[in-house]
């Protein structure tokens, strides 16, 4: 029980991550259905879902007030996230021939710990 209490913000971050991943995935599928290339669909869905992630992380994960300064710094948390997911998506789809619909889910899991630490640093400081 003590470990859960100690890691509550990480658990809330994971919950927000699931919500954000669902939003991203739905947007990705919708954009893919319009005929956009998968990397373009991924990039647009990623950017749009990042805005929702900012507010969810401020209000729910870290219980902090969103500010313009934090909003402008928040994309730094996604530089690593975007790089890892995009590279992973490319490897999974183009090199390993994974299905376009399954690959983004796997690629989204890899950067979670790093994104947590960077977002905490930006939003809580």
Coordinates of N, CA and C in Angstrom, one line a residue:
X1 N 0.8 -1.2 0.0 CA 0.0 0.0 0.0 C 0.9 1.3 0.0
X2 N 2.0 1.2 0.7 CA 2.9 2.4 0.8 C 3.5 2.7 -0.5
X3 N 3.8 1.7 -1.3 CA 4.4 1.9 -2.6 C 3.4 2.6 -3.6
X4 N 2.1 2.2 -3.4 CA 1.1 2.9 -4.3 C 1.0 4.4 -3.9
X5 N 1.0 4.6 -2.6 CA 0.9 6.0 -2.1 C 2.1 6.9 -2.6
X6 N 3.3 6.2 -2.5 CA 4.5 6.9 -2.9 C 4.5 7.2 -4.4
X7 N 3.9 6.4 -5.2 CA 3.9 6.5 -6.7 C 2.6 7.0 -7.3
X8 N 1.8 7.7 -6.5 CA 0.5 8.1 -7.0 C 0.6 8.9 -8.3
X9 N 1.5 9.9 -8.3 CA 1.6 10.7 -9.5 C 2.0 9.9 -10.8
X10 N 2.8 8.9 -10.6 CA 3.2 8.0 -11.7 C 2.0 7.2 -12.1
X11 N 1.2 6.7 -11.2 CA 0.0 5.9 -11.5 C -1.0 6.8 -12.3
X12 N -1.2 8.1 -11.8 CA -2.0 9.0 -12.5 C -1.5 9.3 -13.9
X13 N -0.2 9.4 -14.0 CA 0.5 9.6 -15.3 C 0.2 8.5 -16.3
X14 N 0.2 7.3 -15.8 CA -0.1 6.1 -16.6 C -1.6 6.1 -17.1
X15 N -2.5 6.5 -16.2 CA -3.9 6.6 -16.5 C -4.1 7.7 -17.6
X16 N -3.4 8.8 -17.4 CA -3.5 9.9 -18.5 C -2.9 9.4 -19.8
X17 N -1.8 8.6 -19.6 CA -1.2 8.0 -20.8 C -2.1 7.1 -21.6
X18 N -2.9 6.3 -20.9 CA -3.9 5.4 -21.6 C -4.9 6.3 -22.3
X19 N -5.4 7.3 -21.6 CA -6.4 8.2 -22.2 C -5.8 8.9 -23.4
X20 N -4.6 9.4 -23.3 CA -4.0 10.1 -24.4 C -3.7 9.2 -25.5
X21 N -3.3 7.9 -25.2 CA -3.0 7.0 -26.3 C -4.3 6.6 -27.0
X22 N -5.3 6.5 -26.3 CA -6.6 6.2 -27.0 C -7.0 7.4 -27.9
X23 N -6.9 8.6 -27.4 CA -7.2 9.8 -28.2 C -6.3 9.8 -29.5
X24 N -5.0 9.6 -29.2 CA -4.0 9.5 -30.3 C -4.4 8.5 -31.4
X25 N -4.7 7.3 -30.9 CA -5.0 6.1 -31.8 C -6.3 6.4 -32.6
X26 N -7.3 6.9 -32.0 CA -8.5 7.2 -32.7 C -8.2 8.3 -33.8
X27 N -7.5 9.3 -33.4 CA -7.1 10.4 -34.4 C -6.3 9.8 -35.5
X28 N -5.3 8.9 -35.2 CA -4.5 8.3 -36.1 C -5.3 7.5 -37.1
X29 N -6.2 6.7 -36.6 CA -7.1 5.9 -37.5 C -7.9 6.7 -38.4
X30 N -8.5 7.8 -37.9 CA -9.3 8.7 -38.7 C -8.5 9.4 -39.8
X31 N -7.3 9.8 -39.4 CA -6.5 10.5 -40.4 C -6.0 9.5 -41.4
X32 N -5.7 8.3 -41.0 CA -5.2 7.2 -41.9 C -6.4 6.9 -42.9
X33 N -7.6 6.9 -42.4 CA -8.8 6.6 -43.3 C -9.0 7.7 -44.3
X34 N -8.4 8.9 -44.1 CA -8.6 9.9 -45.2 C -7.6 9.7 -46.3
X35 N -6.7 8.8 -46.2 CA -5.7 8.5 -47.2 C -4.3 9.1 -47.0
X36 N -4.2 9.8 -45.8 CA -2.9 10.3 -45.5 C -1.9 9.2 -45.2
X37 N -0.6 9.4 -45.6 CA 0.4 8.4 -45.2 C 0.5 8.2 -43.7
X38 N 0.9 7.0 -43.3 CA 0.9 6.7 -41.9 C 1.7 7.6 -41.0
X39 N 2.9 8.0 -41.6 CA 3.7 8.9 -40.8 C 3.1 10.3 -40.6
X40 N 2.4 10.8 -41.6 CA 1.7 12.1 -41.5 C 0.5 11.9 -40.5
X41 N -0.2 10.9 -40.6 CA -1.3 10.6 -39.7 C -0.8 10.5 -38.3
X42 N 0.3 9.8 -38.1 CA 0.9 9.7 -36.8 C 1.3 11.1 -36.2
X43 N 2.0 11.9 -37.1 CA 2.5 13.2 -36.6 C 1.4 14.1 -36.2
X44 N 0.3 14.2 -37.0 CA -0.8 15.1 -36.8 C -1.6 14.6 -35.5
X45 N -1.8 13.3 -35.4 CA -2.5 12.8 -34.2 C -1.7 13.0 -33.0
X46 N -0.4 12.9 -33.1 CA 0.5 13.1 -32.0 C 0.5 14.5 -31.5
X47 N 0.5 15.4 -32.4 CA 0.5 16.9 -32.0 C -0.8 17.3 -31.4
X48 N -1.9 16.8 -31.9 CA -3.2 17.1 -31.4 C -3.4 16.5 -30.0
X49 N -3.0 15.3 -29.8 CA -3.2 14.6 -28.6 C -2.3 15.2 -27.5
X50 N -1.2 15.8 -27.9 CA -0.3 16.4 -26.9 C -1.0 17.5 -26.2
X51 N -1.8 18.3 -26.8 CA -2.6 19.4 -26.2 C -3.4 18.8 -25.0
X52 N -4.2 17.8 -25.3 CA -5.0 17.2 -24.3 C -4.2 16.6 -23.2
X53 N -3.1 16.1 -23.5 CA -2.2 15.5 -22.5 C -1.7 16.6 -21.5
X54 N -1.4 17.7 -22.1 CA -0.9 18.8 -21.2 C -1.9 19.2 -20.1
X55 N -3.1 19.3 -20.5 CA -4.2 19.7 -19.5 C -4.5 18.6 -18.6
X56 N -4.5 17.4 -19.1 CA -4.8 16.2 -18.2 C -3.6 16.1 -17.2
X57 N -2.4 16.2 -17.6 CA -1.3 16.1 -16.7 C -1.2 17.2 -15.7
X58 N -1.6 18.4 -16.1 CA -1.6 19.6 -15.2 C -2.7 19.3 -14.1
X59 N -3.9 19.1 -14.5 CA -5.0 19.0 -13.6 C -5.1 17.7 -12.8
X60 N -4.8 16.6 -13.5 CA -5.0 15.3 -12.8 C -3.7 14.7 -12.3
X61 N -2.7 14.6 -13.1 CA -1.4 13.9 -12.7 C -0.7 14.7 -11.6
X62 N -0.4 16.0 -11.9 CA 0.5 16.7 -11.0 C -0.3 17.8 -10.1
X63 N -1.6 17.9 -10.4 CA -2.4 18.9 -9.7 C -1.8 20.3 -9.6
X64 N -1.4 20.8 -10.8 CA -0.8 22.1 -10.9 C -1.6 22.9 -11.9
X65 N -1.4 24.2 -11.7 CA -2.1 25.1 -12.6 C -1.4 25.2 -14.0
X66 N -2.1 25.0 -15.1 CA -1.5 25.2 -16.4 C -1.2 26.7 -16.6
X67 N -0.1 26.9 -17.2 CA 0.3 28.3 -17.5 C 0.8 28.3 -19.0
X68 N 0.9 29.5 -19.5 CA 1.4 29.6 -20.9 C 2.8 29.2 -21.0
X69 N 3.6 29.5 -20.0 CA 5.0 29.1 -19.9 C 5.1 27.6 -19.9
X70 N 4.3 26.9 -19.1 CA 4.4 25.5 -19.0 C 3.9 24.9 -20.3
X71 N 2.8 25.5 -20.9 CA 2.3 25.0 -22.2 C 3.4 25.1 -23.3
X72 N 4.1 26.1 -23.3 CA 5.2 26.3 -24.3 C 6.3 25.4 -24.1
X73 N 6.6 25.0 -22.8 CA 7.7 24.1 -22.5 C 7.3 22.6 -22.6
X74 N 6.0 22.4 -22.5 CA 5.5 21.0 -22.5 C 5.9 20.2 -23.7
X75 N 6.0 20.8 -24.9 CA 6.4 19.9 -26.1 C 7.8 19.3 -25.9
X76 N 8.6 19.9 -25.1 CA 9.9 19.3 -24.8 C 9.8 17.9 -24.3
X77 N 8.7 17.6 -23.5 CA 8.5 16.3 -23.0 C 8.2 15.3 -24.1
X78 N 7.8 15.8 -25.2 CA 7.4 15.0 -26.3 C 8.5 14.8 -27.4
X79 N 9.6 15.6 -27.3 CA 10.6 15.4 -28.3 C 11.2 14.0 -28.2
X80 N 11.5 13.5 -27.0 CA 12.0 12.2 -26.9 C 10.9 11.2 -27.3
X81 N 9.7 11.5 -26.7 CA 8.5 10.6 -27.0 C 8.3 10.5 -28.5
X82 N 8.2 11.6 -29.2 CA 7.9 11.6 -30.6 C 9.1 10.9 -31.3
X83 N 10.3 11.1 -31.0 CA 11.4 10.5 -31.6 C 11.4 9.0 -31.5
X84 N 11.2 8.5 -30.3 CA 11.1 7.1 -30.0 C 9.9 6.4 -30.7
X85 N 8.8 7.0 -30.6 CA 7.6 6.4 -31.2 C 7.7 6.4 -32.7
X86 N 8.2 7.5 -33.3 CA 8.2 7.6 -34.7 C 9.3 6.6 -35.3
X87 N 10.4 6.5 -34.6 CA 11.4 5.5 -35.1 C 10.9 4.1 -34.9
X88 N 10.3 3.9 -33.7 CA 9.7 2.5 -33.5 C 8.6 2.2 -34.5
X89 N 7.8 3.2 -34.8 CA 6.7 2.9 -35.8 C 7.3 2.6 -37.2
X90 N 8.3 3.3 -37.6 CA 9.0 3.1 -38.8 C 9.6 1.6 -38.9
X91 N 10.3 1.3 -37.8 CA 10.9 0.0 -37.7 C 9.9 -1.1 -37.7
X92 N 8.8 -0.9 -36.9 CA 7.7 -2.0 -36.9 C 7.0 -2.1 -38.2
X93 N 6.7 -1.0 -38.9 CA 5.9 -1.1 -40.1 C 6.8 -1.4 -41.3
X94 N 7.9 -0.6 -41.5 CA 8.6 -0.8 -42.8 C 9.7 -1.9 -42.7
X95 N 10.3 -2.1 -41.6 CA 11.3 -3.1 -41.5 C 10.8 -4.5 -41.0
X96 N 9.8 -4.5 -40.1 CA 9.3 -5.7 -39.6 C 7.9 -6.1 -40.2
X97 N 7.4 -5.2 -41.1 CA 6.2 -5.5 -41.7 C 5.0 -5.7 -40.8
X98 N 5.0 -5.0 -39.7 CA 3.9 -5.1 -38.7 C 2.7 -4.3 -39.3
X99 N 1.5 -4.8 -38.9 CA 0.3 -4.2 -39.3 C 0.2 -2.7 -38.9
X100 N -0.3 -1.8 -39.8 CA -0.4 -0.4 -39.5 C -1.3 0.0 -38.3
X101 N -2.2 -0.9 -38.0 CA -3.1 -0.7 -36.9 C -2.5 -1.1 -35.5
X102 N -1.7 -2.1 -35.5 CA -1.1 -2.6 -34.3 C 0.2 -1.9 -33.9
X103 N 1.0 -1.5 -34.8 CA 2.3 -0.9 -34.6 C 2.3 0.4 -33.7
X104 N 1.3 1.3 -33.9 CA 1.4 2.5 -33.0 C 1.1 2.2 -31.5
X105 N 0.4 1.1 -31.2 CA 0.1 0.8 -29.8 C 1.5 0.3 -29.2
X106 N 2.2 -0.5 -29.9 CA 3.5 -1.0 -29.3 C 4.5 0.2 -29.2
X107 N 4.5 1.0 -30.3 CA 5.5 2.1 -30.3 C 5.2 3.1 -29.2
X108 N 4.0 3.2 -28.8 CA 3.6 4.2 -27.7 C 4.0 3.9 -26.3
X109 N 4.3 2.6 -26.1 CA 4.6 2.1 -24.8 C 6.1 2.4 -24.4
X110 N 7.0 2.4 -25.4 CA 8.4 2.5 -25.1 C 8.9 3.8 -24.4
X111 N 8.4 5.0 -24.7 CA 9.0 6.2 -24.0 C 8.3 6.6 -22.7
X112 N 7.4 5.8 -22.2 CA 6.6 6.2 -21.0 C 7.5 6.7 -19.8
X113 N 8.5 5.9 -19.4 CA 9.3 6.4 -18.2 C 10.0 7.7 -18.4
X114 N 10.6 7.9 -19.5 CA 11.3 9.1 -19.8 C 10.3 10.3 -19.9
X115 N 9.2 10.1 -20.5 CA 8.2 11.2 -20.7 C 7.7 11.6 -19.3
X116 N 7.5 10.6 -18.4 CA 7.1 10.9 -17.0 C 8.0 11.9 -16.3
X117 N 9.3 11.5 -16.4 CA 10.3 12.3 -15.7 C 10.4 13.7 -16.2
X118 N 10.4 13.9 -17.5 CA 10.5 15.2 -18.1 C 9.3 16.0 -17.9
X119 N 8.1 15.4 -18.0 CA 6.9 16.2 -17.8 C 6.8 16.6 -16.3
X120 N 7.2 15.8 -15.4 CA 7.2 16.1 -14.0 C 8.1 17.3 -13.7
X121 N 9.3 17.3 -14.3 CA 10.2 18.4 -14.2 C 9.7 19.7 -14.7
X122 N 9.0 19.7 -15.8 CA 8.4 20.9 -16.4 C 7.2 21.4 -15.7
X123 N 6.3 20.5 -15.3 CA 5.0 20.9 -14.8 C 5.0 21.2 -13.3
X124 N 6.0 20.6 -12.6 CA 6.0 20.7 -11.1 C 6.9 21.8 -10.6
X125 N 7.9 22.1 -11.4 CA 8.9 23.1 -11.0 C 8.4 24.5 -10.7

